[in-house]
């Protein structure tokens, strides 16, 4: 009996104190005590397993959407929010190339970097899946009562190291196959002494020593987390995103004031 009371109390706190799910759980500032009591009661009617399963299902769906959107041709390149630009150390080279009507060199390099990222992203599905499977009630409560990107923060904390390690060799292979190395060499070749951009000297030296694979790997991960955050926001705010009966139960039990 004591265990049941503790569990109900935990679920009530998750329902009443939630700041990040104001819309999806129907909690708003100024809600009456009567509505708050009804919310706690409704959540209390769900088991701990139902709450965790519902949250896991929501996050799994969001992750799948993010991976699918980015892990296809154009997923990065045509999305301004995540498109991978030239490294900062090459911006001076890029501007000069464009002034000299040699923008294709820069454009080709950007294209090949983004293609490499698009090929790496599908590998994230399994890593995120493991993080979701490992989620417990403490994690679920922190996500429900946390900020609007609490789930994304959880993923970054639990997956980023493994994600970068998994992405790196895929990016390396993809950059070779997609011609990133060749495009990069063509780009910086113009900055060598005697080349079209030889006067840039210092900019070339900085660019030449750059680890392009590491740059693309980190940008690919950052872009993925950005899309996961967008999907998390959609699930929290849009009732239509809760497609299953379980999601309707977990995210629809709390009545609006």
Short mmCIF file of C-alpha atoms in Angstrom, two decimals:
data_model
loop_
_atom_site.label_atom_id
_atom_site.label_comp_id
_atom_site.label_asym_id
_atom_site.label_seq_id
_atom_site.Cartn_x
_atom_site.Cartn_y
_atom_site.Cartn_z
CA UNK A 1 0.00 0.00 0.00
CA UNK A 2 2.82 2.38 0.90
CA UNK A 3 4.48 1.73 -2.47
CA UNK A 4 1.23 2.53 -4.29
CA UNK A 5 0.84 5.82 -2.40
CA UNK A 6 4.42 6.81 -3.24
CA UNK A 7 3.89 5.99 -6.90
CA UNK A 8 0.65 7.99 -7.09
CA UNK A 9 2.34 10.90 -5.40
CA UNK A 10 5.18 10.78 -7.93
CA UNK A 11 2.75 10.75 -10.83
CA UNK A 12 0.80 13.62 -9.31
CA UNK A 13 3.96 15.71 -9.03
CA UNK A 14 4.84 14.89 -12.63
CA UNK A 15 1.39 16.03 -13.72
CA UNK A 16 0.94 19.14 -11.58
CA UNK A 17 4.50 20.48 -11.64
CA UNK A 18 5.12 19.99 -15.34
CA UNK A 19 6.29 23.22 -16.91
CA UNK A 20 7.50 21.81 -20.22
CA UNK A 21 4.22 20.08 -21.11
CA UNK A 22 1.80 22.95 -20.45
CA UNK A 23 0.02 22.44 -23.72
CA UNK A 24 0.33 18.71 -24.26
CA UNK A 25 -0.80 17.91 -20.74
CA UNK A 26 -3.22 20.82 -20.55
CA UNK A 27 -1.60 22.58 -17.56
CA UNK A 28 -1.53 26.39 -17.77
CA UNK A 29 -0.71 29.20 -15.39
CA UNK A 30 -3.66 30.09 -13.20
CA UNK A 31 -5.23 26.62 -13.33
CA UNK A 32 -7.69 26.10 -10.52
CA UNK A 33 -7.07 23.77 -7.61
CA UNK A 34 -10.06 21.74 -8.80
CA UNK A 35 -8.49 21.13 -12.21
CA UNK A 36 -5.10 20.39 -10.62
CA UNK A 37 -6.75 17.80 -8.37
CA UNK A 38 -8.49 16.23 -11.37
CA UNK A 39 -5.18 16.15 -13.26
CA UNK A 40 -3.40 14.40 -10.41
CA UNK A 41 -6.25 11.94 -10.09
CA UNK A 42 -6.24 11.17 -13.81
CA UNK A 43 -2.50 10.58 -13.88
CA UNK A 44 -2.76 8.56 -10.71
CA UNK A 45 -5.07 6.18 -12.53
CA UNK A 46 -2.17 5.21 -14.81
CA UNK A 47 0.47 2.74 -13.78
CA UNK A 48 4.18 3.59 -13.66
CA UNK A 49 4.69 1.24 -16.59
CA UNK A 50 2.07 3.11 -18.63
CA UNK A 51 3.66 6.50 -17.97
CA UNK A 52 7.15 5.28 -18.93
CA UNK A 53 5.88 3.32 -21.94
CA UNK A 54 3.93 6.33 -23.21
CA UNK A 55 6.90 8.64 -22.92
CA UNK A 56 9.18 6.11 -24.59
CA UNK A 57 6.75 5.69 -27.46
CA UNK A 58 6.54 9.44 -27.96
CA UNK A 59 10.31 9.88 -27.94
CA UNK A 60 10.87 6.89 -30.20
CA UNK A 61 8.47 8.35 -32.74
CA UNK A 62 10.15 11.75 -32.55
CA UNK A 63 13.61 10.30 -33.01
CA UNK A 64 12.51 8.21 -35.98
CA UNK A 65 11.05 11.29 -37.65
CA UNK A 66 14.24 13.31 -37.07
CA UNK A 67 16.50 10.54 -38.38
CA UNK A 68 14.29 9.93 -41.40
CA UNK A 69 14.14 13.61 -42.34
CA UNK A 70 17.91 14.11 -42.11
CA UNK A 71 19.09 10.72 -43.31
CA UNK A 72 18.02 11.21 -46.91
CA UNK A 73 19.44 13.11 -49.85
CA UNK A 74 18.89 16.79 -49.19
CA UNK A 75 18.13 16.20 -45.52
CA UNK A 76 20.90 18.56 -44.46
CA UNK A 77 21.59 20.46 -47.67
CA UNK A 78 18.06 21.76 -48.21
CA UNK A 79 17.29 22.49 -44.55
CA UNK A 80 18.62 25.93 -43.61
CA UNK A 81 18.34 25.11 -39.89
CA UNK A 82 20.92 22.31 -40.08
CA UNK A 83 22.79 22.83 -43.35
CA UNK A 84 26.54 22.47 -42.80
CA UNK A 85 28.39 25.59 -43.97
CA UNK A 86 32.05 25.98 -44.81
CA UNK A 87 34.24 26.00 -41.71
CA UNK A 88 34.93 29.43 -40.26
CA UNK A 89 38.60 29.13 -41.23
CA UNK A 90 37.57 28.91 -44.90
CA UNK A 91 35.10 31.80 -44.97
CA UNK A 92 37.70 34.26 -46.26
CA UNK A 93 38.63 31.80 -49.00
CA UNK A 94 34.95 31.36 -49.85
CA UNK A 95 34.27 35.09 -50.11
CA UNK A 96 37.26 35.56 -52.38
CA UNK A 97 36.26 32.62 -54.58
CA UNK A 98 32.82 34.08 -55.04
CA UNK A 99 34.24 37.47 -55.94
CA UNK A 100 36.37 35.75 -58.57
CA UNK A 101 33.34 33.87 -59.97
CA UNK A 102 34.75 30.56 -58.70
CA UNK A 103 31.82 29.84 -56.38
CA UNK A 104 31.41 26.30 -57.73
CA UNK A 105 34.49 25.24 -55.75
CA UNK A 106 32.88 26.40 -52.52
CA UNK A 107 29.44 25.05 -53.45
CA UNK A 108 30.85 21.62 -54.32
CA UNK A 109 32.60 21.43 -50.98
CA UNK A 110 29.44 22.37 -49.05
CA UNK A 111 27.47 19.82 -51.07
CA UNK A 112 29.85 16.96 -50.34
CA UNK A 113 30.03 17.75 -46.61
CA UNK A 114 26.26 17.71 -46.30
CA UNK A 115 25.98 14.50 -48.31
CA UNK A 116 28.40 12.85 -45.87
CA UNK A 117 26.30 13.95 -42.89
CA UNK A 118 23.14 12.61 -44.53
CA UNK A 119 24.77 9.21 -44.89
CA UNK A 120 25.91 9.13 -41.26
CA UNK A 121 22.64 10.05 -39.55
CA UNK A 122 20.76 6.72 -39.96
CA UNK A 123 23.30 5.11 -37.62
CA UNK A 124 21.85 7.22 -34.80
CA UNK A 125 18.60 5.25 -34.67
CA UNK A 126 20.09 2.35 -32.71
CA UNK A 127 21.96 4.61 -30.29
CA UNK A 128 18.86 6.66 -29.50
CA UNK A 129 16.87 3.43 -29.23
CA UNK A 130 19.22 2.16 -26.52
CA UNK A 131 18.88 5.45 -24.62
CA UNK A 132 15.09 5.18 -24.75
CA UNK A 133 15.11 1.57 -23.58
CA UNK A 134 17.32 2.52 -20.65
CA UNK A 135 14.95 5.25 -19.45
CA UNK A 136 13.50 4.78 -15.96
CA UNK A 137 10.83 6.57 -13.92
CA UNK A 138 13.35 9.10 -12.58
CA UNK A 139 14.32 10.01 -16.15
CA UNK A 140 10.66 10.20 -17.19
CA UNK A 141 9.77 12.48 -14.28
CA UNK A 142 12.71 14.79 -15.08
CA UNK A 143 11.60 15.02 -18.72
CA UNK A 144 7.94 15.65 -17.88
CA UNK A 145 8.73 18.31 -15.29
CA UNK A 146 11.66 19.83 -17.18
CA UNK A 147 11.99 22.49 -19.90
CA UNK A 148 10.53 22.08 -23.37
CA UNK A 149 13.73 20.45 -24.62
CA UNK A 150 14.24 18.20 -21.58
CA UNK A 151 14.08 15.02 -23.67
CA UNK A 152 16.62 16.41 -26.14
CA UNK A 153 18.92 17.27 -23.24
CA UNK A 154 18.53 13.71 -21.98
CA UNK A 155 19.50 12.36 -25.39
CA UNK A 156 22.50 14.65 -25.69
CA UNK A 157 23.70 13.66 -22.24
CA UNK A 158 23.26 9.92 -22.76
CA UNK A 159 24.12 9.51 -26.45
CA UNK A 160 26.44 12.23 -27.74
CA UNK A 161 29.73 10.45 -26.97
CA UNK A 162 28.56 7.21 -28.59
CA UNK A 163 26.95 9.14 -31.42
CA UNK A 164 30.18 10.92 -32.36
CA UNK A 165 32.14 7.67 -32.15
CA UNK A 166 29.61 5.94 -34.40
CA UNK A 167 29.37 8.82 -36.86
CA UNK A 168 33.10 9.37 -37.31
CA UNK A 169 34.01 6.26 -39.36
CA UNK A 170 30.82 6.59 -41.42
CA UNK A 171 31.64 10.22 -42.14
CA UNK A 172 35.20 9.29 -43.06
CA UNK A 173 33.98 6.70 -45.55
CA UNK A 174 31.26 8.99 -46.84
CA UNK A 175 33.61 11.92 -47.30
CA UNK A 176 35.93 9.73 -49.34
CA UNK A 177 33.12 8.32 -51.47
CA UNK A 178 31.39 11.67 -51.89
CA UNK A 179 34.62 13.42 -52.77
CA UNK A 180 34.87 15.73 -49.76
CA UNK A 181 38.62 15.29 -49.55
CA UNK A 182 39.00 16.01 -53.24
CA UNK A 183 36.72 19.05 -53.05
CA UNK A 184 38.59 20.30 -50.00
CA UNK A 185 41.95 19.91 -51.68
CA UNK A 186 40.70 21.73 -54.76
CA UNK A 187 39.41 24.52 -52.57
CA UNK A 188 42.55 25.10 -50.52
CA UNK A 189 44.84 24.46 -53.50
CA UNK A 190 43.73 27.82 -54.82
CA UNK A 191 45.07 29.42 -51.65
CA UNK A 192 48.59 28.05 -51.96
CA UNK A 193 51.43 30.38 -52.93
CA UNK A 194 51.11 30.92 -56.66
CA UNK A 195 47.48 29.84 -56.66
CA UNK A 196 44.49 32.01 -57.37
CA UNK A 197 44.17 32.91 -53.66
CA UNK A 198 47.82 32.77 -52.72
CA UNK A 199 47.67 36.18 -51.10
CA UNK A 200 45.46 34.74 -48.35
CA UNK A 201 48.40 32.79 -46.91
CA UNK A 202 47.44 32.65 -43.25
CA UNK A 203 43.85 31.63 -43.98
CA UNK A 204 45.10 28.72 -46.05
CA UNK A 205 47.50 27.55 -43.34
CA UNK A 206 44.66 27.47 -40.81
CA UNK A 207 42.35 25.66 -43.22
CA UNK A 208 44.94 23.10 -44.29
CA UNK A 209 45.41 21.83 -40.73
CA UNK A 210 41.69 21.42 -40.10
CA UNK A 211 40.16 18.00 -39.43
CA UNK A 212 37.27 18.06 -41.89
CA UNK A 213 35.90 14.68 -40.77
CA UNK A 214 35.67 15.87 -37.16
CA UNK A 215 33.96 19.06 -38.30
CA UNK A 216 31.34 17.20 -40.36
CA UNK A 217 30.81 14.63 -37.58
CA UNK A 218 30.08 17.28 -34.95
CA UNK A 219 27.84 19.28 -37.29
CA UNK A 220 25.91 16.13 -38.18
CA UNK A 221 25.30 15.41 -34.49
CA UNK A 222 24.34 19.02 -33.76
CA UNK A 223 21.89 19.01 -36.66
CA UNK A 224 20.33 15.78 -35.45
CA UNK A 225 19.83 17.12 -31.93
CA UNK A 226 18.26 20.25 -33.42
CA UNK A 227 15.74 18.15 -35.31
CA UNK A 228 15.05 15.97 -32.28
CA UNK A 229 14.29 19.15 -30.31
CA UNK A 230 11.86 20.24 -33.03
CA UNK A 231 10.11 16.86 -32.92
CA UNK A 232 9.95 17.01 -29.12
CA UNK A 233 8.25 20.40 -29.32
CA UNK A 234 5.76 19.08 -31.85
CA UNK A 235 4.82 16.11 -29.67
CA UNK A 236 4.44 18.30 -26.60
CA UNK A 237 2.29 20.93 -28.30
CA UNK A 238 0.30 19.06 -30.93
CA UNK A 239 -2.34 16.53 -29.78
CA UNK A 240 -2.53 15.18 -33.35
CA UNK A 241 1.06 13.94 -32.95
CA UNK A 242 -0.07 11.42 -30.32
CA UNK A 243 -1.12 8.70 -32.71
CA UNK A 244 -1.68 5.69 -30.43
CA UNK A 245 -4.13 4.90 -27.65
CA UNK A 246 -1.27 4.78 -25.16
CA UNK A 247 -0.06 8.25 -26.07
CA UNK A 248 -3.59 9.58 -25.81
CA UNK A 249 -3.84 8.09 -22.33
CA UNK A 250 -0.53 9.44 -21.06
CA UNK A 251 -0.61 12.85 -22.75
CA UNK A 252 -4.36 13.31 -22.80
CA UNK A 253 -5.40 12.40 -19.26
CA UNK A 254 -5.03 15.90 -17.88
CA UNK A 255 -7.95 18.21 -18.54
CA UNK A 256 -7.47 21.82 -19.55
CA UNK A 257 -8.68 24.58 -17.26
#
